[in-house]
Coordinates of C-alpha atoms in Angstrom, one line a residue:
Chain A
X1 CA 36.7 -107.3 13.7
X2 CA 39.5 -108.7 11.8
X3 CA 42.6 -107.8 13.4
X4 CA 44.3 -105.9 9.5
X5 CA 41.0 -103.8 9.5
X6 CA 41.7 -102.6 13.3
X7 CA 45.0 -101.6 12.3
X8 CA 43.5 -99.9 9.1
X9 CA 41.1 -98.2 11.7
X10 CA 43.5 -97.3 14.2
X11 CA 46.5 -95.6 11.3
X12 CA 43.0 -93.6 10.0
X13 CA 42.1 -92.0 13.8
X14 CA 45.7 -91.1 14.5
X15 CA 45.9 -89.7 10.9
X16 CA 42.5 -88.3 12.1
X17 CA 43.9 -86.6 15.3
X18 CA 46.9 -85.6 13.8
X19 CA 48.8 -87.9 15.9
X20 CA 52.5 -87.7 15.0
X21 CA 53.9 -90.4 17.2
X22 CA 55.2 -93.2 15.2
X23 CA 55.3 -97.0 16.5
X24 CA 59.4 -96.4 16.9
X25 CA 58.5 -93.7 19.8
X26 CA 55.6 -95.6 21.2
X27 CA 57.7 -98.3 21.5
X28 CA 60.5 -96.9 23.0
X29 CA 58.3 -94.8 25.5
X30 CA 56.6 -97.9 26.9
X31 CA 59.1 -100.9 27.5
X32 CA 61.7 -101.3 30.5
X33 CA 60.8 -99.9 33.8
X34 CA 57.2 -99.6 35.6
X35 CA 55.0 -96.4 35.8
X36 CA 52.5 -95.0 38.7
X37 CA 49.0 -95.8 39.5
X38 CA 46.8 -93.2 41.6
X39 CA 46.6 -93.2 45.3
X40 CA 43.4 -95.6 44.6
X41 CA 45.7 -98.5 43.3
X42 CA 45.3 -102.0 44.1
X43 CA 47.7 -103.4 42.1
X44 CA 51.5 -101.9 42.5
X45 CA 54.8 -103.0 41.1
X46 CA 58.0 -102.4 42.5
X47 CA 61.3 -104.5 41.7
X48 CA 60.5 -107.9 40.2
X49 CA 57.6 -108.4 42.4
X50 CA 53.8 -107.4 42.1
X51 CA 51.8 -106.8 45.0
X52 CA 47.8 -106.8 44.7
X53 CA 45.5 -106.7 47.8
X54 CA 41.9 -108.0 47.0
X55 CA 39.7 -109.3 49.7
X56 CA 41.5 -109.4 53.4
X57 CA 44.5 -110.6 51.5
X58 CA 47.7 -108.7 50.2
X59 CA 49.2 -111.2 47.8
X60 CA 52.8 -110.8 46.4
X61 CA 53.9 -112.3 43.0
X62 CA 57.5 -112.5 41.8
X63 CA 57.5 -111.4 37.9
X64 CA 60.1 -112.2 35.2
X65 CA 60.7 -111.2 31.8
X66 CA 58.3 -112.7 29.1
X67 CA 55.3 -114.4 30.8
X68 CA 56.4 -115.5 34.4
X69 CA 53.9 -114.9 37.1
X70 CA 54.6 -117.1 40.6
X71 CA 52.8 -116.1 43.6
X72 CA 55.1 -116.2 46.6
X73 CA 53.3 -114.9 49.7
X74 CA 49.8 -113.9 51.6
X75 CA 49.4 -111.8 54.2
X76 CA 45.6 -111.8 55.8
X77 CA 44.4 -108.8 57.3
X78 CA 41.6 -107.9 60.0
X79 CA 40.1 -105.5 57.2
X80 CA 38.9 -105.1 53.8
X81 CA 42.4 -103.9 51.7
X82 CA 41.7 -101.2 49.1
X83 CA 45.0 -99.7 48.2
X84 CA 48.5 -99.8 47.9
X85 CA 51.3 -97.0 48.4
X86 CA 54.9 -97.6 48.4
X87 CA 56.7 -95.5 50.9
X88 CA 60.5 -96.3 51.0
X89 CA 60.4 -99.5 50.4
X90 CA 57.2 -100.6 52.9
X91 CA 53.8 -100.5 51.7
X92 CA 50.9 -98.3 53.0
X93 CA 47.7 -100.2 52.7
X94 CA 44.6 -98.5 53.0
X95 CA 41.5 -100.3 53.9
X96 CA 37.9 -99.7 55.8
X97 CA 39.0 -99.5 58.8
X98 CA 42.8 -98.8 59.4
X99 CA 45.8 -98.0 57.4
X100 CA 48.3 -100.9 57.6
X101 CA 51.9 -100.6 57.6
X102 CA 54.0 -103.7 55.9
X103 CA 57.5 -104.6 55.7
X104 CA 58.5 -105.9 51.9
X105 CA 62.3 -106.8 52.5
X106 CA 61.6 -109.7 52.0
X107 CA 58.9 -109.8 48.9
X108 CA 58.1 -113.2 49.4
X109 CA 56.8 -112.7 52.9
X110 CA 55.1 -109.3 53.5
X111 CA 55.1 -108.7 57.0
X112 CA 52.8 -106.6 59.4
X113 CA 54.8 -103.5 61.4
X114 CA 51.5 -101.7 62.8
X115 CA 48.6 -100.6 61.8
X116 CA 46.7 -96.9 62.5
X117 CA 42.8 -98.0 63.4
X118 CA 40.1 -95.3 62.2
X119 CA 36.2 -96.3 62.5
X120 CA 34.9 -97.8 59.2
X121 CA 35.4 -95.6 56.3
X122 CA 37.2 -96.1 53.0
X123 CA 40.3 -94.5 52.8
X124 CA 44.0 -94.4 50.5
X125 CA 46.6 -93.2 52.1
X126 CA 49.4 -91.2 50.7
X127 CA 53.3 -90.4 52.6
X128 CA 56.1 -88.4 51.9
X129 CA 58.9 -87.1 54.2
X130 CA 57.4 -88.9 57.5
X131 CA 53.9 -87.5 57.3
X132 CA 51.2 -89.9 56.5
X133 CA 47.7 -88.7 54.7
X134 CA 44.6 -90.7 54.6
X135 CA 41.1 -89.7 53.8
X136 CA 38.3 -91.3 55.7
X137 CA 34.8 -91.5 53.3
X138 CA 31.9 -92.4 54.4
X139 CA 30.0 -91.1 51.2
X140 CA 28.5 -94.0 49.2
X141 CA 30.9 -96.5 51.6
X142 CA 29.2 -96.9 54.8
X143 CA 26.7 -95.6 56.6
X144 CA 27.0 -92.0 58.0
X145 CA 29.2 -90.6 60.2
X146 CA 32.4 -88.3 59.8
X147 CA 34.2 -87.6 57.2
X148 CA 38.3 -86.9 57.8
X149 CA 41.4 -85.9 56.6
X150 CA 43.9 -87.1 59.0
X151 CA 47.6 -86.1 59.3
X152 CA 50.0 -89.1 61.0
X153 CA 53.7 -89.1 62.2
X154 CA 55.1 -92.3 60.9
X155 CA 59.1 -91.3 61.7
X156 CA 58.6 -94.4 64.1
X157 CA 56.6 -97.1 61.8
X158 CA 56.2 -99.0 64.4
X159 CA 54.0 -96.6 66.5
X160 CA 52.1 -94.5 63.9
X161 CA 50.4 -91.3 65.6
X162 CA 47.8 -88.5 64.9
X163 CA 48.9 -85.4 64.5
X164 CA 45.4 -83.8 63.2
X165 CA 42.2 -84.4 61.8
X166 CA 40.5 -82.3 59.5
X167 CA 36.9 -82.5 58.2
X168 CA 36.3 -82.9 54.6
X169 CA 33.7 -83.4 52.6
X170 CA 33.1 -86.7 50.2
X171 CA 37.1 -86.8 49.6
X172 CA 38.7 -90.2 47.5
X173 CA 42.2 -89.9 46.4
X174 CA 45.0 -87.4 47.3
X175 CA 48.7 -86.7 46.2
X176 CA 51.5 -84.9 48.2
X177 CA 53.7 -82.8 45.9
X178 CA 57.1 -81.4 47.1
X179 CA 54.7 -78.2 47.9
X180 CA 51.5 -79.4 48.3
X181 CA 48.7 -81.4 49.5
X182 CA 46.2 -82.2 46.7
X183 CA 43.0 -83.9 48.0
X184 CA 39.8 -84.6 45.4
X185 CA 36.9 -83.8 47.6
X186 CA 33.8 -81.6 47.8
X187 CA 33.4 -82.6 43.8
X188 CA 36.5 -80.4 43.5
X189 CA 40.3 -80.6 44.0
X190 CA 41.7 -78.8 47.3
X191 CA 45.1 -77.4 47.4
X192 CA 46.3 -77.6 50.6
X193 CA 49.5 -75.8 52.0
X194 CA 51.5 -79.1 54.4
X195 CA 54.8 -76.6 55.1
X196 CA 52.9 -77.3 58.7
X197 CA 51.5 -81.0 59.0
X198 CA 49.8 -79.7 62.1
X199 CA 48.5 -76.6 60.8
X200 CA 46.8 -77.4 57.2
X201 CA 45.9 -74.4 55.0
X202 CA 43.4 -74.9 52.7
X203 CA 44.5 -72.3 49.5
X204 CA 42.3 -72.9 46.7
X205 CA 39.5 -75.2 46.0
X206 CA 39.7 -76.2 42.3
X207 CA 36.3 -77.2 40.4
X208 CA 35.9 -78.4 36.7
X209 CA 33.5 -76.3 34.6
X210 CA 31.7 -78.9 33.1
X211 CA 31.1 -80.3 36.8
X212 CA 33.2 -83.2 36.2
X213 CA 33.7 -85.0 39.9
X214 CA 37.4 -86.0 40.7
X215 CA 38.4 -88.9 41.7
X216 CA 42.8 -89.7 41.9
X217 CA 45.5 -87.8 41.1
X218 CA 48.7 -88.5 39.7
X219 CA 52.1 -86.5 40.0
X220 CA 53.9 -86.9 36.9
X221 CA 56.5 -84.4 38.1
X222 CA 55.4 -82.1 35.0
X223 CA 51.6 -82.5 35.1
X224 CA 48.8 -83.5 36.9
X225 CA 46.7 -86.2 35.9
X226 CA 43.1 -86.2 37.3
X227 CA 40.7 -89.0 36.8
X228 CA 36.9 -87.9 37.2
X229 CA 33.6 -89.5 36.8
X230 CA 33.2 -88.6 33.2
X231 CA 37.2 -88.8 31.7
X232 CA 40.6 -87.4 32.8
X233 CA 42.4 -84.4 32.7
X234 CA 46.2 -83.0 32.4
X235 CA 46.3 -80.3 34.9
X236 CA 49.5 -78.0 35.8
X237 CA 50.2 -76.8 39.1
X238 CA 52.0 -73.1 39.3
X239 CA 54.3 -72.8 42.1
X240 CA 51.8 -70.6 44.0
X241 CA 49.0 -73.3 44.0
X242 CA 46.7 -72.7 41.1
X243 CA 45.2 -75.1 38.8
X244 CA 45.6 -75.1 34.9
X245 CA 43.7 -77.4 33.0
X246 CA 46.0 -78.0 29.7
X247 CA 43.7 -81.0 28.0
X248 CA 41.7 -83.5 28.4
X249 CA 39.6 -86.2 27.7
X250 CA 35.9 -86.8 28.5
X251 CA 33.1 -88.6 27.6
X252 CA 30.9 -86.5 25.2
Chain B
X1 CA 39.6 -113.6 64.2
X2 CA 39.5 -112.5 68.1
X3 CA 39.3 -108.8 66.8
X4 CA 36.8 -109.3 64.3
X5 CA 34.2 -110.7 67.2
X6 CA 35.1 -107.4 68.9
X7 CA 34.6 -105.2 65.9
X8 CA 31.2 -107.0 65.1
X9 CA 30.3 -106.1 69.5
X10 CA 31.2 -102.6 68.9
X11 CA 29.4 -102.5 65.6
X12 CA 26.0 -104.4 66.8
X13 CA 26.7 -101.4 70.0
X14 CA 27.0 -98.7 67.4
X15 CA 24.0 -100.0 65.5
X16 CA 21.5 -99.8 68.7
X17 CA 22.5 -96.3 69.1
X18 CA 22.2 -95.4 65.8
X19 CA 19.2 -95.8 63.7
X20 CA 20.5 -95.3 60.5
X21 CA 22.7 -98.4 60.6
X22 CA 22.1 -101.8 58.4
X23 CA 20.1 -103.5 61.7
X24 CA 17.3 -102.0 60.9
X25 CA 17.1 -102.9 57.6
X26 CA 15.4 -106.3 58.3
X27 CA 12.1 -104.2 57.8
X28 CA 13.2 -102.6 55.2
X29 CA 10.4 -102.8 52.1
X30 CA 11.8 -104.3 49.0
X31 CA 10.7 -101.6 45.6
X32 CA 8.5 -103.3 42.9
X33 CA 10.1 -102.8 39.4
X34 CA 13.3 -101.6 38.3
X35 CA 16.0 -100.0 40.4
X36 CA 19.5 -99.2 40.5
X37 CA 21.3 -101.6 41.9
X38 CA 23.7 -104.6 41.9
X39 CA 23.8 -107.7 40.1
X40 CA 26.2 -110.6 40.7
X41 CA 28.3 -111.9 37.6
X42 CA 28.7 -115.5 37.8
X43 CA 31.8 -117.6 36.8
X44 CA 30.0 -119.1 33.5
X45 CA 29.5 -115.8 32.3
X46 CA 33.6 -114.5 31.3
X47 CA 34.6 -113.4 27.9
X48 CA 38.1 -114.6 28.3
X49 CA 39.1 -112.8 24.9
X50 CA 41.8 -110.1 25.2
X51 CA 41.1 -107.7 21.9
X52 CA 42.2 -104.5 20.8
X53 CA 39.5 -102.6 19.6
X54 CA 39.2 -99.0 18.7
X55 CA 38.8 -96.5 20.8
X56 CA 35.4 -96.0 23.2
X57 CA 34.2 -93.3 25.1
X58 CA 34.2 -93.3 29.1
X59 CA 31.7 -94.3 30.4
X60 CA 32.3 -95.3 33.9
X61 CA 36.1 -94.9 34.3
X62 CA 37.9 -96.3 37.0
X63 CA 41.7 -96.9 38.0
X64 CA 44.7 -95.1 36.3
X65 CA 48.3 -96.7 35.4
X66 CA 50.7 -93.9 34.1
X67 CA 53.7 -95.1 31.8
X68 CA 55.7 -92.4 30.3
X69 CA 53.2 -90.8 27.2
X70 CA 50.8 -93.6 28.0
X71 CA 47.8 -93.7 30.0
X72 CA 46.2 -96.7 30.9
X73 CA 42.3 -96.2 32.2
X74 CA 40.1 -99.0 33.5
X75 CA 36.6 -98.9 32.2
X76 CA 35.5 -100.5 35.1
X77 CA 34.7 -104.5 34.5
X78 CA 35.2 -103.8 30.6
X79 CA 38.3 -103.1 29.2
X80 CA 41.4 -100.8 29.8
X81 CA 41.3 -97.3 27.9
X82 CA 45.1 -96.8 26.0
X83 CA 45.6 -93.1 26.0
X84 CA 48.7 -91.4 24.4
X85 CA 49.3 -88.5 26.6
X86 CA 53.0 -87.4 24.8
X87 CA 51.5 -83.8 24.5
X88 CA 49.1 -82.8 27.8
X89 CA 47.4 -80.4 25.7
X90 CA 45.5 -82.8 23.3
X91 CA 45.5 -86.1 24.9
X92 CA 44.2 -88.7 22.1
X93 CA 42.4 -92.1 23.2
X94 CA 44.0 -94.0 20.6
X95 CA 42.7 -97.8 21.3
X96 CA 40.1 -100.0 23.7
X97 CA 41.8 -103.5 25.2
X98 CA 39.1 -105.2 25.9
X99 CA 39.7 -107.2 28.8
X100 CA 36.5 -108.4 30.8
X101 CA 36.2 -107.9 34.3
X102 CA 39.2 -105.7 35.0
X103 CA 39.7 -103.4 37.4
X104 CA 42.9 -102.7 38.0
X105 CA 46.4 -102.8 36.2
X106 CA 50.1 -102.4 36.9
X107 CA 52.9 -102.1 34.3
X108 CA 56.6 -103.8 34.3
X109 CA 59.5 -104.0 31.6
X110 CA 56.7 -104.0 29.0
X111 CA 54.0 -106.2 30.1
X112 CA 51.0 -105.2 31.7
X113 CA 49.4 -107.2 35.1
X114 CA 45.9 -106.9 34.9
X115 CA 42.5 -108.7 36.6
X116 CA 40.3 -110.7 34.9
X117 CA 37.6 -111.0 37.6
X118 CA 39.8 -113.3 40.0
X119 CA 42.1 -114.2 37.6
X120 CA 45.6 -112.4 37.2
X121 CA 46.7 -112.3 33.4
X122 CA 50.0 -110.8 31.7
X123 CA 49.4 -109.1 28.8
X124 CA 52.8 -107.6 26.7
X125 CA 52.5 -104.4 25.4
X126 CA 55.7 -103.4 24.2
X127 CA 53.7 -102.6 21.2
X128 CA 50.9 -100.5 22.0
X129 CA 49.8 -101.4 18.8
X130 CA 49.8 -105.2 19.2
X131 CA 49.0 -106.3 23.2
X132 CA 49.5 -109.8 23.4
X133 CA 48.0 -112.3 25.6
X134 CA 51.1 -114.0 27.6
X135 CA 50.3 -115.5 30.5
X136 CA 47.3 -116.1 32.8
X137 CA 46.7 -117.5 36.7
X138 CA 43.5 -118.5 36.6
X139 CA 41.6 -117.5 40.2
X140 CA 45.2 -116.6 41.6
X141 CA 43.3 -113.7 43.1
X142 CA 40.6 -115.1 45.2
X143 CA 39.9 -114.0 48.5
X144 CA 37.5 -115.7 50.9
X145 CA 35.9 -112.4 51.8
X146 CA 35.0 -111.4 48.3
X147 CA 32.3 -111.5 46.1
X148 CA 29.5 -112.4 48.8
X149 CA 28.0 -109.0 48.9
X150 CA 28.4 -106.4 46.5
X151 CA 31.2 -103.6 47.0
X152 CA 29.3 -100.5 48.2
X153 CA 26.7 -99.9 50.8
X154 CA 23.2 -98.2 50.3
X155 CA 22.4 -100.6 47.3
X156 CA 19.9 -102.8 46.6
X157 CA 21.1 -106.5 44.9
X158 CA 19.9 -110.0 43.4
X159 CA 20.1 -112.3 45.4
X160 CA 22.8 -115.1 44.5
X161 CA 21.7 -117.5 43.2
X162 CA 24.3 -120.2 44.1
X163 CA 23.0 -123.2 41.1
X164 CA 24.6 -120.5 38.5
X165 CA 27.9 -121.1 39.7
X166 CA 30.0 -118.6 42.1
X167 CA 30.0 -115.4 42.5
X168 CA 32.9 -113.7 40.6
X169 CA 31.7 -109.9 40.7
X170 CA 29.3 -107.6 40.9
X171 CA 27.9 -105.2 38.5
X172 CA 25.6 -102.2 38.7
X173 CA 22.9 -101.6 36.5
X174 CA 19.3 -101.7 36.5
X175 CA 17.6 -104.8 38.7
X176 CA 13.8 -105.6 38.9
X177 CA 12.5 -106.7 42.2
X178 CA 15.4 -107.1 44.2
X179 CA 15.2 -109.2 47.7
X180 CA 18.3 -108.3 49.4
X181 CA 19.8 -105.0 50.3
X182 CA 23.0 -104.2 51.7

């Protein structure tokens, strides 16, 4: 398709959808700075560096404005690496059998600080205020085993230790806000009071009317963006922990 | 590597206890005809064009990246849905950026870094209506442990035919008369 035709299509599409965003607005809001991936992200940008987990490798790249990508360092670990989370200038890496804590003060040579072992499963990890949360899923991932939400004390990163483990059902991504822990599990979203990490309280299990299965949640501050097997939802989290769908795009 | 050996031994021990492990798959019977499974993608088949297209319906949505009012949603191994989320009550699917083999992305200063299988691409998106490929690093995301078997357990897959090149990824699709399983 010719580019001209494509532009016409986009313009028509924008008019048709009543989109009032002009190009000027679009440009202003997309350049400068970095954005946010979910808890399942395998790419992460911080400062002038891009980190990617691929196979058993954590690779670091130096980025320069325009087109520069330079591969600087590789840290090879013993597991199949899956997810990246930035926590106070450290990387938390979720893998198929451990959570790794990695020092990136020298972005060119990421250094392993410590690891938190669990038996084989698929797990993203997030953290806030010295506490890390990791879901351990085996459904569609490894043979049958227990699926867990682990709460880990990381106040001493050299010595991460388990605070508590909770049974969950087919967990995927998760996010931790100021007041709550939200976990995609059991075909819905669990809203969990985490004010006492040793004694999590399940408050609500939210499900989509359409039966969409949530995979990951990004907390943008204003809204929660939830990815599912059929599309994306914008969700509002109220102060008392209830979830309300604001808008969505799903497959027809 | 030593710890890998230990893990292997632990695994063997585990498998001898649990009958549901993959060790008993040696005696697995393979189905005749069509079945859902994984098919290897060979290096010779990459579509290297990066093209902005009209919006597409979501089929197999994967990873997401949020940058200000925009959402970038990966359509697994196909490309990236570009969504204007400036009004959270009415997000708009505005375009599709075709990047064959993409699975994840991140953005810095108006440039999107995205994989095309094991290549790393830099695409300028400072004007989302006109994304431009500015850099490509061939094979830079290759890892020795990748691609020998499908990413998920519990599926049949088409056995690798090395005469077709090296395997750069796996596609979940209908396959016929598979002879491999993981």
